[in-house]
Amino acid sequence: MSSEVFTILGSLDWSDIGLATLETLAMVGGSLLFTVILGLPLGVILFLTGPRQPLAHAQIYAVLSLLVNLLRSTPFVILLIVLIPFTVALIGTSIGVPGAIPPLVIGATPFFARLVENVLREVDRGIIEASQAMGATLPQIVFGALLPETFPGLLAAVTVTAITLVSYAAMSGVIGGGGLGDLAIRFGYQRFQTDVMVITVAVLLLLVQVLQVFGDRLVLRFSHK
Amino acid sequence: MIDIEHVSKHYVVDGIAVPALSDVSLRVEQGEVFGIIGVSGAGKSTLVRTLNLLERPDSGRVLVDGSDITLFSKTQLRSYRRKTGMIFQHFNLIGAKTVAENVRFPLKLTGEYTTAEIEQRVDELLELVELSGHRDKYPAQLSGGQKQRVGIARALANRPKLLLCDEATSALDPQTTQSILHLLLDINRRFGLTIVLITHEMDVIRAVCDRVAVLDQGVLVEQGRVAEVLLHPQHALTRALVQESCPQGESAKISARLNLPGPLLRLTFLGAITHQPVLQRIAAAFALGFNIIEGVIGHIKETPYGQITVQVIGAVPDLARLEAAFGEHSVRCELVQP
């Protein structure tokens, strides 16, 4: 039995798997960066324009909320396909690691923004009130009170988003994105190489596990509760 | 000096307008400690928040040193708020910031101070509230009283002229409450800071306030010097609140149970006379005995006071003469039951 497993594993092209893992990491890392850059302000604006918040504005909130829900309710596989023309127009290709990043960012940003909104809503209203009473401007409240106060929660939201992006990145293999998903589909699915499939899933699992543990550590490091 | 003039405010709850403040007018003098008391839902929080416009009145004016703050521009309002401290029932500290960082926050908002000036001020403030040894702790590591001290240091950071206290001691145990109240009084004296506080406890009013206003369902029902309001409450709510803090008014029942003849007198002492043996002197002069039925002796801020109900034992003389004799000692004498 053990020699059988060894034989199967021995026949694998480990350099392909290594490359695919690096590609996946690049897709997750790149898209996570842009997701945070776009999603954090979107989440803050969602929060601030929400009911009874400092910039409460029913119309703006409704439009943003609808947009976020629209993108979140579209299955990511569909989003991948629908966005192909947009991705080509934006960066000239829709395949490989670069081609996967725009749909990943567009798929994950609304998700992350909603998480950010929820994290901010957890802040005691008294903290905003106290800041207002001190004569803080809105940017001072956001950067001086809200974001520092919610930093651990935001780190947790980034962790959850990174993990979602791992699975999204694997899915992008369907339309020719690189990485582990691509490997699983081309070898594991189309060529019936079960061993590749198993290893891919194992690497993905390991990746998710590492991200979660690392994220939890960071959250704990910055919590002062 | 603050003048609240005809301030009204309502909230809309489920489409129905609920009045929170109805035509409230009051004046707070420079340097005094002004208390606003009422039961929960009376509009106290709303009223104190009109003083820094965390709540904007629907109508009426809020004059601070002659200018109507409801007419301030955003910039004017911000700089006014920076000169107006506020502390809260639940402290509202930023949990992710240390004690020193929390106190630094209002100083950094102004953009007026250098880093060295800010650090010096933070040190001064922490010393004032006796938290110098806790500067790098997080709020979660502090007791309630310590958290409120951080709140006070933060509120005083920009050397305000006015300090608003929103139920500042309501979440604290009685002993901690006393120490926070002492700190507030100390600050009031040392810096001539005007303090407006709201509370539902008459004990807080008695301990620190110079004057008090009683709020009942958004309406100001009584106001005046604390001694006057406490010793001679006019409104039913005020009587109930006084009663809560020092139960009195059972005299008739008690004397009926004791089955002793003789009229009941309520004697009110205020000031140094409280500690004089007035009862003994009058008892000797009239050859009478006094049976103390119930009463309270304590301090209103720093002024000693007492209010006791006594039963006159012995051959009761002309009551008017007895009242006059008490009056000579500046003791107010009222007949409760002949």
XYZ file of C-alpha atoms in Angstrom:
563
model
C 0.000 0.000 0.000
C 2.633 2.456 1.026
C 4.721 1.637 -2.009
C 1.628 2.130 -4.178
C 1.060 5.612 -2.768
C 4.725 6.296 -3.218
C 4.541 5.212 -6.838
C 1.563 7.470 -7.514
C 3.243 10.425 -5.850
C 6.516 9.599 -7.516
C 4.916 9.900 -10.918
C 3.735 13.442 -10.159
C 5.422 16.436 -11.656
C 6.212 18.272 -8.409
C 7.627 21.288 -10.199
C 4.214 21.836 -11.852
C 2.553 21.715 -8.464
C 5.117 24.078 -6.980
C 4.644 26.542 -9.816
C 0.844 26.283 -9.554
C 1.046 26.955 -5.809
C 3.142 30.047 -6.399
C 0.697 31.221 -9.031
C -2.193 30.736 -6.636
C -0.332 32.684 -3.970
C 0.321 35.468 -6.484
C -3.352 35.582 -7.474
C -4.537 35.601 -3.876
C -1.921 38.146 -2.776
C -2.447 40.483 -5.726
C -6.225 40.386 -5.604
C -6.267 40.688 -1.789
C -4.221 43.884 -2.015
C -6.641 45.508 -4.474
C -9.658 44.116 -2.651
C -8.544 45.829 0.557
C -7.648 49.058 -1.246
C -11.102 49.218 -2.847
C -13.208 47.412 -0.266
C -12.071 49.255 2.853
C -13.203 52.705 1.652
C -16.377 51.174 0.218
C -17.110 49.499 3.539
C -16.417 52.723 5.461
C -18.738 54.669 3.133
C -21.417 51.985 3.482
C -21.130 52.284 7.256
C -21.091 56.081 7.388
C -24.078 56.500 5.053
C -26.066 53.809 6.854
C -29.072 54.555 9.062
C -28.350 56.776 12.097
C -24.674 57.113 11.194
C -22.725 60.374 10.862
C -23.313 60.668 7.086
C -26.688 58.890 7.016
C -28.008 59.141 3.465
C -30.782 56.751 2.483
C -30.335 57.025 -1.308
C -26.543 56.658 -1.427
C -26.712 53.788 1.025
C -29.460 52.046 -0.974
C -27.533 52.321 -4.262
C -24.236 51.094 -2.769
C -25.988 48.344 -0.904
C -27.780 47.169 -4.048
C -24.512 47.167 -6.011
C -22.806 45.122 -3.314
C -25.700 42.654 -3.133
C -25.840 42.355 -6.917
C -22.167 41.387 -7.114
C -22.413 39.110 -4.104
C -25.462 37.259 -5.363
C -23.874 36.516 -8.747
C -22.159 33.120 -8.553
C -18.439 33.687 -8.940
C -18.174 31.312 -11.914
C -20.731 33.435 -13.789
C -18.946 36.625 -12.741
C -15.696 35.216 -14.115
C -17.248 34.676 -17.534
C -19.276 37.901 -17.632
C -16.176 39.943 -16.807
C -13.958 38.497 -19.570
C -14.468 41.459 -21.965
C -13.892 43.911 -19.119
C -10.685 42.152 -18.074
C -9.380 42.120 -21.649
C -10.153 45.820 -21.996
C -8.443 46.562 -18.690
C -5.205 44.569 -18.927
C -5.170 43.036 -22.401
C -5.712 39.396 -21.421
C -8.250 37.311 -19.533
C -6.056 34.302 -18.827
C -3.142 33.451 -16.570
C -2.425 35.094 -13.224
C -2.920 38.705 -14.393
C -6.169 37.823 -16.176
C -7.587 36.300 -13.003
C -6.949 39.296 -10.768
C -9.650 41.741 -11.994
C -12.541 39.276 -11.602
C -11.152 38.148 -8.256
C -11.020 41.747 -7.032
C -14.503 42.502 -8.328
C -15.839 39.316 -6.791
C -14.215 39.831 -3.382
C -14.492 43.610 -2.929
C -18.257 43.686 -2.180
C -17.820 40.761 0.177
C -14.982 42.484 2.025
C -16.820 45.829 2.027
C -19.826 44.227 3.705
C -17.571 42.614 6.298
C -15.959 46.010 6.970
C -19.378 47.617 7.355
C -20.405 44.960 9.866
C -17.167 45.302 11.830
C -17.646 49.090 12.044
C -21.244 48.689 13.159
C -19.997 46.774 16.168
C -18.237 49.881 17.450
C -19.969 51.396 20.452
C -21.843 54.486 19.239
C -20.517 56.249 22.303
C -17.039 56.294 20.798
C -18.257 58.220 17.759
C -20.269 60.482 20.025
C -17.269 61.130 22.277
C -15.122 61.949 19.245
C -17.756 64.345 17.945
C -17.978 65.950 21.372
C -14.200 66.502 21.251
C -14.608 68.420 18.010
C -13.158 65.757 15.723
C -13.749 66.084 11.981
C -15.198 63.083 10.154
C -11.784 61.983 8.791
C -10.369 62.332 12.330
C -13.179 60.138 13.656
C -12.588 57.516 10.942
C -8.805 57.426 11.112
C -8.317 58.354 14.750
C -11.092 56.347 16.381
C -13.077 53.974 14.162
C -10.275 52.261 12.265
C -7.909 51.877 15.253
C -10.799 50.598 17.380
C -11.808 48.008 14.787
C -8.309 47.033 13.637
C -8.479 43.470 15.006
C -11.931 42.992 13.469
C -10.666 44.328 10.147
C -7.738 41.887 10.271
C -10.220 39.061 10.816
C -12.229 40.325 7.823
C -9.061 40.352 5.692
C -8.337 36.778 6.769
C -11.812 35.586 5.819
C -11.524 37.417 2.506
C -8.086 35.896 1.790
C -9.541 32.427 2.332
C -12.483 33.204 0.063
C -9.966 34.401 -2.521
C -8.107 31.074 -2.346
C -11.269 29.272 -3.417
C -12.154 31.978 -5.980
C -8.627 31.760 -7.386
C -8.988 28.004 -7.763
C -12.291 28.557 -9.555
C -10.680 30.936 -12.005
C -8.913 27.845 -13.416
C -12.214 27.215 -15.272
C -11.653 30.177 -17.574
C -7.922 29.758 -17.928
C -6.632 31.445 -14.805
C -3.381 29.958 -13.539
C -2.588 28.189 -10.315
C -3.812 25.121 -8.523
C -7.346 25.309 -9.873
C -6.058 25.315 -13.414
C -3.861 22.299 -12.612
C -6.760 20.452 -11.024
C -9.017 21.068 -13.985
C -6.521 20.284 -16.752
C -4.897 17.245 -15.157
C -7.156 16.067 -12.382
C -10.458 16.535 -14.220
C -9.785 16.466 -17.941
C -7.047 13.764 -17.831
C -8.445 11.769 -14.931
C -5.237 12.150 -12.877
C -6.753 11.623 -9.449
C -3.387 12.028 -7.755
C -3.077 15.601 -9.051
C -6.571 16.327 -7.831
C -5.808 14.969 -4.372
C -2.544 16.871 -4.069
C -4.206 20.086 -5.271
C -6.924 19.809 -2.682
C -4.325 19.019 -0.015
C -2.232 22.076 -0.920
C -5.344 24.274 -0.936
C -6.338 22.934 2.463
C -2.877 23.631 3.811
C -2.994 27.151 2.371
C -6.362 27.894 3.978
C -5.169 26.464 7.283
C -1.996 28.555 7.276
C -3.935 31.713 6.393
C -6.469 31.135 9.167
C -3.871 30.436 11.844
C -1.743 33.396 10.767
C -4.833 35.655 10.658
C -5.978 34.536 14.105
C -2.525 35.219 15.513
C -2.539 38.731 14.108
C -6.024 39.428 15.452
C -4.952 38.278 18.901
C -1.767 40.329 18.724
C -3.756 43.551 18.169
C -6.708 42.866 20.479
C -6.822 44.762 23.743
C -10.153 43.536 24.991
C -22.341 81.761 31.409
C -24.881 79.594 29.654
C -28.452 80.501 28.857
C -30.778 77.865 27.541
C -33.792 79.731 26.208
C -37.086 78.040 25.352
C -35.441 74.915 24.021
C -37.723 72.222 22.630
C -36.843 68.966 20.955
C -38.827 65.964 19.827
C -37.982 62.565 18.432
C -39.951 60.600 15.929
C -40.558 57.046 17.113
C -42.489 54.776 14.735
C -43.846 57.799 12.934
C -45.106 59.427 16.121
C -43.587 62.621 17.475
C -42.443 62.151 21.052
C -41.451 65.321 22.920
C -38.080 65.065 24.660
C -37.769 68.664 25.841
C -40.625 71.140 26.111
C -39.775 74.820 26.346
C -36.857 74.427 28.739
C -35.117 77.579 29.932
C -32.321 77.756 32.444
C -29.174 79.679 33.235
C -25.854 78.265 34.376
C -23.469 80.741 35.971
C -19.751 80.827 35.289
C -17.837 78.502 37.611
C -20.783 76.776 39.259
C -21.679 73.114 39.376
C -25.144 72.814 37.950
C -27.088 69.587 38.303
C -29.997 68.355 36.241
C -31.933 65.552 37.867
C -34.807 63.418 36.669
C -35.875 59.846 36.221
C -34.780 57.978 33.110
C -36.536 59.171 29.997
C -36.994 62.653 31.435
C -34.869 64.240 28.714
C -31.741 64.880 30.822
C -29.369 63.371 28.280
C -30.984 65.322 25.483
C -30.778 68.534 27.494
C -27.090 68.195 28.352
C -26.370 67.319 24.709
C -27.893 70.569 23.513
C -24.949 72.263 25.242
C -22.515 70.876 22.671
C -25.121 70.246 19.983
C -24.757 66.496 19.943
C -28.497 67.063 19.983
C -29.761 70.037 18.025
C -32.880 71.688 19.486
C -35.931 72.002 17.219
C -36.440 75.496 18.560
C -34.997 77.852 21.132
C -31.524 79.235 21.673
C -28.454 78.018 23.504
C -26.356 81.031 24.432
C -22.818 80.486 25.652
C -21.083 83.685 26.716
C -23.650 85.552 24.675
C -23.332 83.704 21.376
C -26.001 81.331 20.154
C -24.203 78.058 19.475
C -27.096 76.763 17.359
C -26.067 79.360 14.763
C -22.398 78.308 14.691
C -20.830 77.175 11.421
C -19.315 73.694 11.324
C -15.853 75.107 11.988
C -17.062 77.326 14.835
C -18.907 74.399 16.353
C -15.796 72.207 16.195
C -13.647 74.757 17.927
C -16.392 75.338 20.520
C -16.590 71.583 21.144
C -12.816 71.431 21.585
C -13.263 73.913 24.440
C -16.132 71.924 25.958
C -15.275 68.656 27.691
C -17.687 65.810 28.104
C -17.631 62.617 30.130
C -20.020 59.712 29.801
C -21.721 57.021 31.839
C -19.938 54.277 29.910
C -16.701 56.271 29.553
C -16.546 55.848 25.740
C -12.800 55.358 25.677
C -11.111 53.940 22.614
C -10.334 50.368 23.651
C -7.532 49.971 21.122
C -5.640 52.959 22.524
C -3.668 53.099 25.744
C -4.527 55.510 28.547
C -1.947 58.000 27.263
C -3.138 57.627 23.660
C -6.738 58.234 24.695
C -5.740 61.457 26.440
C -3.518 62.446 23.515
C -6.376 62.069 21.014
C -8.191 65.381 21.697
C -4.848 67.203 21.829
C -3.867 65.918 18.398
C -7.238 66.895 16.929
C -6.531 70.594 17.220
C -3.244 70.541 15.338
C -2.126 73.403 17.576
C 0.460 71.665 19.720
C 3.932 70.279 19.092
C 4.633 66.677 20.044
C 6.606 67.844 23.084
C 3.732 70.068 24.232
C 1.277 67.208 23.800
C 3.444 64.832 25.836
C 3.861 67.380 28.609
C 0.125 67.984 28.740
C -0.619 64.231 28.786
C 1.738 63.849 31.757
C 0.096 66.766 33.589
C -3.384 65.389 32.994
C -2.523 61.866 34.081
C -0.976 63.276 37.218
C -4.110 65.322 37.886
C -6.317 62.226 37.716
C -3.724 60.107 39.550
C -3.132 57.667 36.725
C 0.520 58.377 35.956
C 1.390 54.754 36.672
C -1.173 53.452 34.198
C -0.283 55.423 31.093
C 0.519 52.406 28.924
C -2.389 50.250 30.029
C -5.429 49.634 27.873
C -8.926 50.562 29.111
C -9.857 46.874 29.459
C -7.142 46.588 32.133
C -8.636 49.381 34.257
C -11.420 49.503 36.836
C -14.542 51.562 36.193
C -13.303 54.429 38.344
C -9.947 54.467 36.574
C -11.695 54.483 33.200
C -13.736 57.494 34.250
C -10.532 59.213 35.370
C -9.142 58.672 31.881
C -12.420 60.104 30.567
C -11.948 63.158 32.787
C -8.314 63.629 31.730
C -9.371 63.379 28.100
C -12.229 65.848 28.616
C -9.903 68.375 30.264
C -7.135 68.023 27.679
C -7.856 71.202 25.754
C -8.452 73.259 28.912
C -12.222 73.560 28.488
C -14.305 76.232 30.185
C -17.273 73.907 30.468
C -17.471 70.250 31.425
C -20.583 68.208 30.656
C -21.139 65.056 32.692
C -23.648 62.556 31.363
C -24.480 60.220 34.275
C -20.736 60.090 34.898
C -21.005 58.086 38.104
C -24.049 55.948 37.364
C -22.000 52.917 36.344
C -19.737 53.124 39.400
C -19.988 51.693 42.889
C -20.735 54.124 45.761
C -17.121 54.432 46.925
C -15.776 55.060 43.443
C -18.616 57.494 42.862
C -17.416 59.502 45.858
C -13.842 59.643 44.605
C -14.936 60.739 41.122
C -17.230 63.387 42.616
C -14.352 64.680 44.754
C -12.174 64.873 41.669
C -14.864 66.837 39.820
C -15.235 69.264 42.741
C -11.481 69.662 42.940
C -11.302 70.471 39.227
C -14.207 72.867 39.552
C -12.370 74.810 42.271
C -8.854 74.686 40.885
C -9.674 75.675 37.333
C -12.916 77.597 37.876
C -14.449 75.163 35.430
C -18.218 75.316 34.970
C -19.739 71.853 35.317
C -23.159 70.760 34.120
C -24.019 67.272 35.238
C -27.044 65.085 34.838
C -27.947 62.304 37.208
C -30.887 60.394 38.576
C -29.405 60.351 42.076
C -30.116 63.119 44.562
C -26.980 62.062 46.462
C -24.824 63.210 43.542
C -26.625 66.554 43.437
C -26.191 66.968 47.201
C -22.503 66.109 47.089
C -21.307 68.489 44.383
C -23.925 70.828 42.954
C -24.532 74.484 43.713
C -27.825 74.619 41.910
C -30.183 72.022 40.547
C -32.942 71.764 37.985
C -35.549 69.001 38.081
C -36.721 67.645 34.758
C -39.926 65.656 34.402
C -40.918 64.306 30.989
C -39.104 67.069 29.180
C -40.481 69.841 31.373
C -38.424 71.774 33.907
C -40.545 71.553 37.042
C -38.290 73.073 39.655
C -34.933 74.760 39.945
C -32.964 76.596 42.564
C -30.133 76.361 45.066
C -29.564 72.771 46.121
C -30.248 73.439 49.820
C -33.543 75.113 49.030
C -34.732 72.408 46.630
C -33.538 69.566 48.837
C -34.940 70.880 52.109
C -38.135 72.385 50.760
C -39.018 70.509 47.579
C -42.097 71.936 45.881
C -42.878 69.519 43.090
C -44.098 65.967 43.716
C -41.252 64.486 41.642
C -38.652 66.458 43.564
C -40.142 65.230 46.841
C -40.015 61.682 45.539
C -36.369 62.062 44.530
C -35.427 63.594 47.886
C -37.346 60.866 49.637
C -35.418 58.221 47.729
C -32.051 59.513 48.899
C -33.050 60.095 52.548
C -36.376 58.542 53.424
C -38.517 60.812 55.573
C -42.192 61.508 55.950
C -43.175 58.495 58.020
C -43.287 60.610 61.184
C -47.061 60.582 61.571
C -47.173 56.784 61.306
C -44.279 56.363 63.695
C -45.789 58.655 66.342
C -49.161 56.927 66.021
C -47.452 53.613 66.634
C -45.563 55.015 69.635
C -48.895 56.324 70.909
C -47.322 59.404 72.469
C -49.177 62.668 72.756
C -47.558 65.878 71.602
C -47.211 67.796 68.372
C -44.730 66.901 65.641
C -42.323 69.580 64.462
C -39.986 69.480 61.479
C -36.764 71.360 62.173
C -34.426 72.368 59.384
C -30.832 73.327 60.120
C -28.482 74.769 57.544
C -24.892 75.834 58.055
C -22.829 75.967 61.263
C -25.955 75.888 63.454
C -26.370 72.240 62.443
C -23.619 71.322 64.872
C -24.887 73.455 67.792
C -26.899 71.950 70.656
C -29.998 73.934 69.734
C -32.474 71.269 70.771
C -30.935 71.014 74.203
C -30.925 74.798 74.702
C -34.568 75.133 73.735
C -35.566 72.098 75.746
C -33.930 73.702 78.785
C -35.448 77.130 78.177
C -38.977 75.763 77.814
C -38.606 72.826 80.238
C -39.578 70.403 77.503
C -38.381 67.137 76.079
C -37.853 66.365 72.373
C -38.287 62.901 71.008
C -36.497 62.617 67.658
C -38.747 60.570 65.384
C -36.740 60.610 62.200
C -34.316 62.787 60.327
C -31.107 63.269 58.448
C -27.923 65.161 59.168
C -25.327 65.552 56.494
C -23.727 67.920 54.039
C -24.994 69.703 50.999
C -21.769 70.134 49.060
C -19.709 71.420 52.024
C -22.510 73.030 54.000
C -23.731 71.028 56.978
C -27.480 70.595 57.170
C -29.996 68.649 59.130
C -33.675 68.023 58.893
C -35.325 66.210 61.779
C -38.842 65.575 62.910
C -39.320 65.765 66.677
C -42.214 65.166 68.964
C -42.626 67.668 71.737
C -42.862 65.945 75.103
C -44.270 67.759 78.113
C -46.531 70.716 78.672
C -46.602 72.274 75.227
C -46.379 76.043 75.392
C -47.563 78.472 72.792
C -46.282 76.944 69.525
C -45.636 80.367 68.048
C -43.176 81.118 70.868
C -41.431 77.824 70.286
C -41.149 78.549 66.567
C -39.785 81.986 67.318
C -37.188 80.499 69.661
C -35.979 78.135 66.941
C -36.056 81.039 64.521
C -33.644 82.961 66.734
C -31.157 80.149 66.162
C -31.872 80.273 62.384
C -33.582 76.916 62.629
C -36.687 76.668 60.531
C -39.571 75.118 62.434
C -42.720 73.775 60.806
C -45.660 72.087 62.430
C -46.180 68.664 60.877
C -48.981 67.470 63.131
C -50.587 69.314 66.044
